[in-house]
Coordinates of C-alpha atoms in Angstrom, one line a residue:
Chain A
M1 CA 113.4 18.6 49.4
E2 CA 116.2 21.1 49.5
P3 CA 117.2 22.3 53.0
I4 CA 116.1 25.8 52.3
D5 CA 112.7 24.6 51.2
Q6 CA 112.5 22.5 54.3
L7 CA 113.3 25.5 56.4
M8 CA 110.6 27.6 54.7
Q9 CA 108.1 24.8 55.2
E10 CA 109.0 24.5 58.9
V11 CA 108.6 28.3 59.3
V12 CA 105.1 28.1 57.7
D13 CA 104.2 25.3 60.1
T14 CA 105.6 27.3 63.0
I15 CA 103.6 30.5 62.4
G16 CA 100.4 28.7 61.7
D17 CA 97.6 29.7 59.4
E18 CA 95.6 32.3 61.4
P19 CA 95.7 34.3 64.7
G20 CA 94.0 33.1 67.8
P21 CA 90.2 33.5 68.5
V22 CA 90.6 36.7 70.5
R23 CA 92.2 38.5 67.6
I24 CA 89.8 37.0 65.0
A25 CA 86.9 38.2 67.2
R26 CA 88.4 41.7 67.3
Q27 CA 89.0 41.7 63.6
R28 CA 85.3 40.6 63.1
R29 CA 84.0 43.4 65.3
A30 CA 86.1 46.0 63.4
V31 CA 85.1 44.7 60.0
D32 CA 81.5 44.6 61.0
R33 CA 81.7 48.2 62.2
M34 CA 83.3 49.2 58.9
F35 CA 80.6 47.4 56.9
Q36 CA 77.8 49.0 58.9
A37 CA 79.4 52.4 58.4
R38 CA 79.6 51.8 54.6
L39 CA 75.9 50.8 54.6
S40 CA 74.8 53.9 56.5
G41 CA 76.5 56.1 53.9
H42 CA 75.9 53.7 51.0
G43 CA 74.1 55.8 48.5
R44 CA 76.2 58.9 49.1
L45 CA 79.5 57.0 49.0
W46 CA 78.8 55.1 45.8
L47 CA 77.8 58.3 44.2
M48 CA 81.1 59.9 45.2
V49 CA 83.2 57.0 43.8
P50 CA 83.3 58.3 40.1
A51 CA 83.9 61.9 41.3
V52 CA 86.7 61.0 43.6
T53 CA 88.3 58.6 41.1
A54 CA 88.2 61.4 38.5
A55 CA 89.6 63.9 40.9
V56 CA 92.5 61.6 41.8
A57 CA 93.2 60.8 38.2
L58 CA 93.2 64.5 37.3
L59 CA 95.5 65.3 40.2
V60 CA 97.9 62.5 39.2
M61 CA 97.9 63.7 35.6
W62 CA 98.4 67.3 36.7
L63 CA 101.3 66.4 38.9
G64 CA 102.7 64.2 36.2
R65 CA 102.6 67.0 33.7
E66 CA 104.8 69.0 36.0
A67 CA 107.6 66.5 36.1
P68 CA 110.8 68.0 35.0
R69 CA 111.7 67.1 31.4
E70 CA 115.5 67.1 32.0
A71 CA 117.1 64.0 33.3
T72 CA 117.0 64.3 37.1
P73 CA 119.4 62.0 39.1
V74 CA 116.7 60.0 40.9
A75 CA 117.7 57.0 43.0
T76 CA 115.0 54.4 43.4
L77 CA 114.4 53.9 47.1
E78 CA 114.5 50.2 47.5
R79 CA 117.6 49.2 49.4
G80 CA 120.7 50.5 51.1
P81 CA 121.5 53.2 53.6
F82 CA 119.5 56.3 53.0
A83 CA 121.7 59.3 53.5
A84 CA 121.6 63.0 52.8
G85 CA 121.6 63.7 49.1
A86 CA 119.3 60.8 48.2
W87 CA 116.3 61.5 46.0
L88 CA 112.8 60.4 46.8
R89 CA 110.3 59.9 44.0
A90 CA 106.8 58.6 44.5
E91 CA 105.6 57.4 41.2
H92 CA 102.3 55.6 41.3
E93 CA 101.9 55.1 45.0
P94 CA 102.7 57.2 48.0
L95 CA 106.2 56.9 49.4
A96 CA 106.5 56.9 53.1
L97 CA 109.6 57.3 55.3
D98 CA 109.5 56.5 59.0
F99 CA 112.3 58.0 61.0
P100 CA 113.6 56.5 64.3
D101 CA 111.9 59.2 66.3
R102 CA 108.6 58.2 64.7
S103 CA 108.5 61.3 62.5
R104 CA 107.1 60.5 59.1
V105 CA 107.3 61.9 55.6
E106 CA 104.9 60.8 53.0
L107 CA 105.2 61.9 49.4
A108 CA 102.1 61.9 47.2
P109 CA 102.2 60.0 43.9
G110 CA 104.0 62.0 41.2
S111 CA 106.1 64.0 43.7
L112 CA 109.9 64.4 43.8
A113 CA 112.0 65.5 46.8
Q114 CA 115.6 65.3 48.0
L115 CA 116.9 64.9 51.5
T116 CA 119.5 67.6 51.5
R117 CA 120.6 67.3 55.1
A118 CA 120.1 64.6 57.7
D119 CA 121.9 64.8 61.0
L120 CA 121.1 65.2 64.7
A121 CA 120.6 68.9 64.4
R122 CA 118.7 69.2 61.2
M123 CA 116.6 67.4 58.7
Q124 CA 116.1 69.3 55.5
L125 CA 114.0 68.2 52.6
H126 CA 113.9 69.9 49.2
L127 CA 110.5 69.5 47.5
E128 CA 111.1 69.6 43.8
H129 CA 107.5 69.3 42.9
G130 CA 104.3 67.7 44.1
R131 CA 103.0 67.3 47.6
L132 CA 104.4 65.9 50.8
E133 CA 103.0 65.4 54.3
L134 CA 105.3 65.7 57.2
R135 CA 104.5 64.6 60.7
V136 CA 107.3 65.5 63.1
T137 CA 107.4 64.0 66.6
P138 CA 107.7 66.9 69.1
G139 CA 110.2 66.9 71.9
T140 CA 113.4 66.5 69.9
A141 CA 115.9 69.2 69.4
R142 CA 116.2 68.5 65.7
I143 CA 115.0 71.2 63.3
W144 CA 113.0 70.2 60.3
L145 CA 113.0 72.3 57.2
V146 CA 111.1 71.9 54.0
V147 CA 112.4 74.0 51.1
A148 CA 110.1 74.5 48.1
G149 CA 111.5 76.9 45.5
P150 CA 112.2 80.2 47.3
Y151 CA 110.2 79.2 50.3
T152 CA 111.2 77.5 53.5
V153 CA 108.8 75.9 56.0
E154 CA 110.3 75.4 59.5
V155 CA 108.8 73.1 62.0
T156 CA 109.5 71.8 65.5
G157 CA 106.7 69.4 66.2
T158 CA 103.6 69.2 64.0
R159 CA 101.8 67.6 61.1
F160 CA 101.4 69.5 57.8
T161 CA 101.4 69.2 54.0
V162 CA 103.4 71.2 51.5
D163 CA 102.3 71.4 47.9
W164 CA 104.7 72.9 45.4
R165 CA 103.9 73.6 41.8
P166 CA 107.2 74.9 40.3
Q167 CA 105.7 75.9 36.9
A168 CA 103.1 78.1 38.5
R169 CA 105.6 78.8 41.4
V170 CA 102.8 78.3 43.9
M171 CA 103.4 76.8 47.3
T172 CA 100.5 75.8 49.6
V173 CA 101.0 74.8 53.2
E174 CA 98.3 73.3 55.2
V175 CA 98.8 72.6 58.9
S176 CA 96.9 69.8 60.7
E177 CA 98.6 69.9 64.1
G178 CA 101.0 72.3 65.9
S179 CA 102.5 75.2 64.0
V180 CA 105.0 76.0 61.3
R181 CA 106.8 79.1 60.2
V182 CA 107.0 79.9 56.5
R183 CA 109.7 82.1 55.1
D184 CA 109.9 83.6 51.6
G185 CA 113.6 83.5 50.9
G186 CA 115.5 84.9 53.9
S187 CA 113.1 87.7 54.5
G188 CA 112.0 88.5 58.1
D189 CA 110.3 86.2 60.6
G190 CA 107.9 84.8 57.9
S191 CA 104.4 83.8 58.7
L192 CA 103.3 81.6 61.5
L193 CA 100.7 79.0 60.7
T194 CA 98.8 77.1 63.3
A195 CA 96.5 74.0 63.1
G196 CA 93.7 74.3 60.7
Q197 CA 95.3 77.1 58.7
Q198 CA 96.4 77.1 55.1
L199 CA 98.8 79.4 53.4
R200 CA 99.3 79.9 49.7
L201 CA 102.3 81.8 48.4
G202 CA 103.4 82.8 44.9
A203 CA 100.4 83.4 42.7
S204 CA 97.1 85.2 43.1
T205 CA 95.1 82.7 41.2
S206 CA 92.1 81.3 42.9
T207 CA 93.0 77.7 42.3
S208 CA 92.8 75.8 45.5
T209 CA 94.2 72.4 46.3
Q210 CA 91.6 69.9 47.2
P211 CA 92.9 66.9 49.0
P212 CA 91.7 63.6 47.5
S213 CA 89.5 62.8 50.4
T214 CA 86.3 63.9 52.0
T215 CA 87.7 67.2 53.1
A216 CA 86.9 70.5 51.6
L217 CA 88.4 73.9 52.1
S218 CA 86.6 77.1 52.7
D219 CA 87.8 80.7 52.4
G220 CA 88.2 83.2 55.2
C221 CA 90.6 83.7 58.0
G222 CA 89.4 84.0 61.5
T223 CA 92.4 83.7 63.7
P224 CA 94.9 86.3 64.9
D225 CA 97.8 84.1 63.6
C226 CA 96.5 84.0 60.1
P227 CA 99.1 85.6 57.8
S228 CA 98.0 88.6 56.0
H229 CA 99.3 87.9 52.5
E230 CA 97.6 85.5 50.1
T231 CA 96.4 83.2 52.9
A232 CA 93.3 81.3 53.6
S233 CA 92.2 79.5 56.7
S234 CA 91.0 76.1 56.1
H235 CA 88.1 74.7 58.0
R236 CA 87.9 71.0 57.2
V237 CA 84.4 69.7 56.6
T238 CA 85.1 66.1 57.5
S239 CA 83.3 62.9 58.4
G240 CA 82.9 62.3 62.1
W241 CA 85.6 60.5 64.0
R242 CA 83.4 57.4 64.5
E243 CA 82.8 57.0 60.8
L244 CA 86.5 57.4 60.0
A245 CA 87.4 54.9 62.7
A246 CA 84.8 52.5 61.4
Q247 CA 86.4 52.8 58.0
G248 CA 89.8 51.9 59.4
A249 CA 91.2 55.5 58.9
H250 CA 92.5 55.7 62.4
A251 CA 94.9 58.6 62.1
R252 CA 92.2 60.7 60.4
A253 CA 89.7 59.6 63.0
L254 CA 92.0 60.8 65.7
M255 CA 92.5 64.1 64.0
A256 CA 88.7 64.5 63.7
A257 CA 88.3 63.7 67.4
E258 CA 91.0 66.2 68.2
R259 CA 89.1 68.8 66.2
E260 CA 85.9 68.0 68.1
G261 CA 87.8 68.4 71.3
L262 CA 89.5 65.4 72.7
A263 CA 89.2 66.4 76.4
S264 CA 85.5 66.9 76.1
L265 CA 85.0 63.7 74.2
I266 CA 86.9 61.7 76.7
N267 CA 84.6 63.0 79.5
R268 CA 81.3 62.4 77.7
L269 CA 81.7 59.4 75.3
S270 CA 80.0 56.1 76.1
A271 CA 82.1 53.1 77.1
D272 CA 81.9 51.6 73.5
D273 CA 83.0 54.9 72.0
L274 CA 85.8 55.3 74.4
D275 CA 87.0 51.8 73.6
Q276 CA 86.9 52.7 69.9
L277 CA 88.7 56.0 70.4
A278 CA 91.4 54.3 72.4
H279 CA 91.7 51.6 69.7
S280 CA 92.0 54.3 66.9
A281 CA 94.6 56.2 69.0
R282 CA 96.6 53.1 69.5
L283 CA 96.6 52.2 65.9
A284 CA 97.5 55.8 65.0
R285 CA 100.4 55.4 67.5
A286 CA 99.2 58.3 69.6
A287 CA 100.0 57.3 73.2
R288 CA 98.5 60.2 75.1
P289 CA 94.9 60.1 73.6
A290 CA 95.0 56.3 73.8
R291 CA 96.0 56.4 77.5
E292 CA 93.5 59.1 78.4
A293 CA 90.6 57.3 76.7
L294 CA 91.5 54.1 78.4
Q295 CA 91.9 55.8 81.8
S296 CA 88.5 57.5 81.3
L297 CA 87.0 54.1 80.5
R298 CA 88.4 52.7 83.7
R299 CA 87.3 55.6 85.8
R300 CA 83.8 56.2 84.4
F301 CA 82.7 52.7 83.6
P302 CA 84.4 50.4 86.1
A303 CA 81.6 47.8 86.0
V304 CA 81.4 47.6 82.2
A305 CA 82.9 44.6 80.5
R306 CA 85.0 46.7 78.2
A307 CA 86.7 48.3 81.1
K308 CA 88.1 45.0 82.4
G309 CA 90.8 44.8 79.9
T310 CA 91.9 48.4 80.1
A311 CA 94.8 47.8 82.4
F312 CA 96.3 45.3 79.9
L313 CA 95.8 47.8 77.1
L314 CA 97.4 50.6 79.1
G315 CA 100.4 48.2 79.6
R316 CA 100.6 47.8 75.8
V317 CA 100.4 51.5 75.3
A318 CA 103.2 52.0 77.7
L319 CA 105.3 49.2 76.2
E320 CA 104.7 49.8 72.5
L321 CA 104.0 53.5 72.2
D322 CA 105.8 55.1 75.2
E323 CA 108.5 52.4 75.2
D324 CA 108.4 52.4 79.0
P325 CA 108.7 48.8 80.1
S326 CA 108.6 49.6 83.8
V327 CA 105.3 51.4 83.5
A328 CA 104.0 48.6 81.2
A329 CA 105.0 46.0 83.8
S330 CA 103.0 47.8 86.5
W331 CA 99.9 47.9 84.3
F332 CA 100.2 44.2 83.5
E333 CA 100.5 43.6 87.3
T334 CA 97.4 45.7 87.8
Y335 CA 95.6 43.7 85.1
L336 CA 96.5 40.4 86.8
R337 CA 95.4 41.7 90.2
E338 CA 92.0 42.8 88.7
Q339 CA 91.6 39.9 86.3
P340 CA 93.8 37.0 87.5
H341 CA 91.8 34.6 85.3
G342 CA 90.9 37.1 82.5
E343 CA 91.2 36.2 78.9
L344 CA 94.4 38.1 78.6
A345 CA 96.0 36.9 81.8
E346 CA 98.3 34.5 80.0
E347 CA 99.5 37.2 77.7
A348 CA 100.0 39.6 80.6
R349 CA 102.0 37.0 82.5
A350 CA 104.1 36.3 79.5
R351 CA 104.8 40.0 78.8
L352 CA 105.6 40.6 82.5
M353 CA 108.2 37.8 82.3
T354 CA 109.9 39.1 79.2
I355 CA 109.9 42.7 80.4
R356 CA 111.6 41.7 83.6
R357 CA 114.1 39.6 81.6
D358 CA 114.8 42.5 79.2
L359 CA 115.2 44.9 82.1
G360 CA 117.9 42.6 83.6
D361 CA 115.8 41.8 86.6
R362 CA 116.7 38.1 86.7
T363 CA 115.0 37.4 90.1
G364 CA 111.8 39.1 88.9
A365 CA 111.9 37.3 85.6
E366 CA 112.3 34.0 87.3
A367 CA 109.5 34.7 89.7
A368 CA 107.3 35.8 86.7
A369 CA 108.3 32.6 84.8
R370 CA 107.3 30.4 87.8
D371 CA 104.0 32.3 88.1
Y372 CA 103.4 31.8 84.4
L373 CA 104.1 28.1 84.6
Q374 CA 102.0 27.7 87.7
H375 CA 99.0 29.2 85.9
H376 CA 99.7 28.1 82.3
P377 CA 101.9 25.0 82.4
E378 CA 101.0 24.2 78.8
G379 CA 100.9 27.8 77.7
R380 CA 102.3 29.2 74.5
S381 CA 105.3 30.8 76.4
A382 CA 105.9 27.8 78.7
A383 CA 109.1 26.9 76.8
I384 CA 110.4 30.5 77.3
A385 CA 109.5 30.4 81.0
R386 CA 111.3 27.0 81.5
R387 CA 114.3 28.3 79.8
L388 CA 114.3 31.4 81.9
I389 CA 114.2 29.3 85.1
E390 CA 116.9 26.9 83.8
T391 CA 119.3 29.7 82.9
H392 CA 118.8 31.5 86.2
Chain B
M1 CA 73.4 40.2 49.9
A2 CA 76.1 42.8 50.2
R3 CA 74.9 44.5 47.0
E4 CA 71.4 44.6 48.3
G5 CA 72.6 46.3 51.5
D6 CA 71.9 43.4 53.9
P7 CA 73.6 44.4 57.1
R8 CA 74.6 40.7 57.8
A9 CA 76.7 40.5 54.6
G10 CA 79.8 42.1 56.1
R11 CA 80.1 39.6 58.9
L12 CA 79.2 36.7 56.5
I13 CA 81.9 37.7 54.1
F14 CA 84.4 38.1 56.9
D15 CA 83.5 34.7 58.4
R16 CA 83.7 32.9 55.1
Y17 CA 86.9 34.5 53.9
Q18 CA 88.9 35.6 56.9
A19 CA 90.8 32.3 57.0
I20 CA 92.3 32.7 53.5
V21 CA 93.0 36.4 54.1
N22 CA 94.7 35.8 57.5
R23 CA 96.6 32.9 56.1
R24 CA 98.0 34.9 53.2
V25 CA 98.8 38.0 55.2
R26 CA 100.4 36.0 57.9
R27 CA 102.5 33.8 55.7
L28 CA 103.7 36.5 53.4
L29 CA 104.5 39.1 56.1
G30 CA 105.1 37.0 59.2
P31 CA 103.1 36.9 62.5
D32 CA 103.2 40.5 63.5
T33 CA 100.6 42.1 65.7
D34 CA 100.1 45.0 63.3
L35 CA 98.6 42.5 60.8
D36 CA 95.1 42.9 62.3
D37 CA 95.0 46.4 60.9
L38 CA 96.1 45.1 57.5
V39 CA 93.4 42.4 57.5
Q40 CA 90.8 45.1 58.3
N41 CA 92.2 47.1 55.4
V42 CA 91.8 44.1 53.1
F43 CA 88.1 43.8 54.0
L44 CA 87.5 47.5 53.7
A45 CA 88.9 47.3 50.1
V46 CA 86.7 44.2 49.5
F47 CA 83.6 46.1 50.6
K48 CA 84.5 49.1 48.5
G49 CA 85.1 46.9 45.4
L50 CA 82.3 44.5 45.7
E51 CA 80.2 46.4 43.2
S52 CA 82.8 45.8 40.5
V53 CA 83.0 42.0 41.0
K54 CA 81.7 40.4 37.8
D55 CA 82.2 36.7 38.6
S56 CA 80.7 36.1 42.0
N57 CA 81.6 32.4 41.7
N58 CA 85.2 33.4 42.1
L59 CA 84.9 35.7 45.0
A60 CA 87.7 33.9 46.9
G61 CA 90.1 34.5 44.0
W62 CA 89.1 38.2 43.8
I63 CA 89.5 38.6 47.6
L64 CA 93.0 37.0 47.4
G65 CA 93.8 39.5 44.6
V66 CA 92.8 42.4 46.9
T67 CA 94.9 40.8 49.7
N68 CA 97.9 40.6 47.4
H69 CA 97.5 44.3 46.5
T70 CA 97.2 45.3 50.1
I71 CA 100.3 43.2 51.0
R72 CA 102.2 44.8 48.1
R73 CA 101.4 48.3 49.4
E74 CA 102.5 47.2 52.9
L75 CA 105.8 45.8 51.6
R76 CA 106.4 49.1 49.8
Y77 CA 106.0 51.0 53.1
R78 CA 108.1 48.5 54.9
S79 CA 110.9 48.7 52.4
I80 CA 111.3 52.4 53.2
R81 CA 110.7 52.0 56.9
W82 CA 113.3 49.2 57.0
L83 CA 116.0 51.7 56.0
W84 CA 115.5 53.6 59.2
W85 CA 114.1 51.5 61.9
R86 CA 113.6 47.9 62.3
R87 CA 111.3 46.9 65.1
E88 CA 112.2 43.5 66.5
P89 CA 109.3 41.4 67.5
E90 CA 109.2 41.0 71.2
L91 CA 107.3 37.8 71.7
P92 CA 105.8 35.1 69.6
D93 CA 102.2 35.6 68.8
L94 CA 100.7 34.7 72.1
E95 CA 97.2 34.3 70.8
D96 CA 98.3 31.6 68.4
G97 CA 97.0 28.1 68.7
T98 CA 100.5 26.8 67.9
T99 CA 103.3 26.2 70.4
P100 CA 106.5 26.5 68.5
S101 CA 109.8 25.7 70.3
P102 CA 111.9 28.7 71.1
E103 CA 114.4 27.5 68.5
A104 CA 111.7 27.2 65.8
H105 CA 110.4 30.6 66.7
E106 CA 113.8 32.1 66.5
R107 CA 114.4 30.6 63.0
A108 CA 111.0 32.0 61.9
R109 CA 112.0 35.4 63.2
R110 CA 115.3 35.3 61.5
L111 CA 113.9 34.1 58.2
Y112 CA 111.4 36.9 58.1
A113 CA 114.2 39.3 58.9
V114 CA 116.0 38.0 55.9
L115 CA 112.9 38.3 53.7
D116 CA 112.7 41.9 54.9
Q117 CA 115.9 42.5 53.0
L118 CA 114.6 41.3 49.6
P119 CA 113.3 43.9 47.2
Q120 CA 109.5 44.0 47.7
L121 CA 108.4 42.4 44.5
E122 CA 111.0 39.6 44.7
R123 CA 109.9 38.9 48.2
L124 CA 106.2 38.9 47.2
A125 CA 107.0 36.5 44.3
L126 CA 109.1 34.2 46.4
T127 CA 106.7 34.0 49.4
L128 CA 103.8 33.4 47.1
K129 CA 105.6 30.5 45.5
K130 CA 107.2 29.0 48.6
F131 CA 104.6 29.6 51.2
E132 CA 101.4 29.6 49.2
G133 CA 102.3 27.3 46.3
C134 CA 101.2 29.9 43.7
T135 CA 101.8 29.4 40.0
T136 CA 104.0 31.7 38.0
R137 CA 100.9 33.1 36.3
E138 CA 99.3 33.9 39.7
I139 CA 102.6 35.5 40.9
A140 CA 102.7 37.6 37.7
D141 CA 99.2 38.8 38.4
A142 CA 99.9 39.6 42.0
C143 CA 103.1 41.5 41.1
G144 CA 101.6 43.2 38.1
Y145 CA 104.1 42.1 35.5
S146 CA 104.6 39.4 32.9
E147 CA 105.2 35.7 33.6
S148 CA 108.7 35.8 32.1
K149 CA 109.5 38.6 34.6
A150 CA 108.0 36.6 37.4
K151 CA 110.3 33.7 36.5
R152 CA 113.3 35.9 36.4
D153 CA 112.4 37.6 39.7
L154 CA 111.8 34.2 41.4
K155 CA 115.2 33.0 40.2
T156 CA 116.9 36.1 41.5
A157 CA 115.0 36.0 44.7
E158 CA 116.0 32.4 45.4
E159 CA 119.6 33.2 44.8
R160 CA 119.5 36.3 46.9
L161 CA 117.7 34.4 49.7
A162 CA 120.3 31.7 49.7
R163 CA 123.1 34.3 50.0
L164 CA 121.4 36.1 52.8
V165 CA 120.5 33.0 54.7
S166 CA 124.1 31.8 54.5
R167 CA 125.1 35.0 56.3
D168 CA 122.8 34.4 59.2
P169 CA 124.7 32.1 61.6
V170 CA 121.7 30.5 63.1
L171 CA 120.0 29.8 59.8
A172 CA 123.2 28.7 58.1
E173 CA 124.0 26.3 60.9
Y174 CA 120.4 24.9 60.7
L175 CA 120.7 24.4 57.0
R176 CA 124.0 22.6 57.4
S177 CA 122.3 20.2 59.9
L178 CA 119.4 19.6 57.5
E179 CA 121.9 18.9 54.7
E180 CA 123.9 16.5 56.8
R181 CA 120.7 14.7 57.8
R182 CA 119.6 14.6 54.1
T183 CA 122.9 13.1 52.9
G184 CA 123.0 10.7 55.8

């Protein structure tokens, strides 16, 4: 066997064939919930399949028809540094870009855009045609701009979609979270759009965009911020957050929960639902709702089995979403105080050990390593623990 | 059972096929904690597509096809995300039944980091062959192109992998030691 094949074989042996029983049990519960959700909406969902398929096909064809005929200098986004000036084309599948600050741009199939500026002060995308969804992480000083034809959408922390049809010269902006300001050329302050509102600019046709999902748009504008010219407020008629969560659509589930009123939900949901909401929020990488749901679970249902692992999960939220290892360490310590022999105790001790090591706390790391070995001498991180002690 | 709406069918399908799905997802993408979500997405797609399955005797093959498709999508997202932000795994998968040495774990981590640098279809083709022992025909099906293109991609991927591995000091040193052992 060639050395490189031997290396690959060894790697396969190292990673094993499947995750541990805790994770498989969690997968099983999630899959079971998804299947039950599909059964409960079985007839309706199967009836919708041809309609949704046809709608998506029509949308793709429609967007495809709009593609510029002239040779556009499009770079295929596979490799290499991605700098200002690069073109983004989503052909048959959505194209997603994740930025270091967790902002995300997703181009719908058949769309073309160019990143015209990318620096610390400003990110600017020029949407040639098609549809893009932008989720900007709030709290950074960077300005995000989306330019579509003569229109500019300015954003500081939000989630929204822009749909630009150059032939009809129609732009539609739909805001899911936060707010954006839309300018027509350089004129005035533009129109402020807030969550739930839609703005269409450029043509007076009644054609409305219909996202390829279970959402529907209705006419009418009921908020003071609704711009007066050619606008329509959108009130999404969506599935409930539980159903979406059960289907694995965690980001949409969270959005649905936010529309229902997150604060209210967190104060009245059952323990199971809080656990599910926290799970969806974690997978949607939304730290605050995940943290609030978990803390509510701890506070309101201290005796329920599901609440027993919340300190550990709060540690993971702090570590993975907030990237705050010190807070994470204090939650893992809390978990170990509450559940010294819990099913996640070994993982909590291992994480505590590596957090302290990574924070440069050599004494703390060594103490954590000794504690780990005392409780789990044959544990999966025993080798790391021994190495930590030896190198101290 | 599933077509008749039996509520037990979902769990039965999961219990019967989770091992092959987990194995393929894990081997092709590496032991990352995010993979649970991906496995759930595979089963969601399986439940959605069950009505269209014609040959129920080959359900495993069909489910692996769905898994390949899901992995392909994931690789596409990763290939873009990679340009901006690479998240280093913090720990070995602590829920594993395996106890790899720190050195073996480090080599695994580095090999997947190298695989992350391959174009998505080349990576898919290479890992299907090397980790899963798939035939060229199966690889062509999974990648959505011809067998001749699969062969070309595999050759290119192997050459590219060798180049990238030689640039990684830990992997290159390990390969040298394996070579020395082999030649005595």
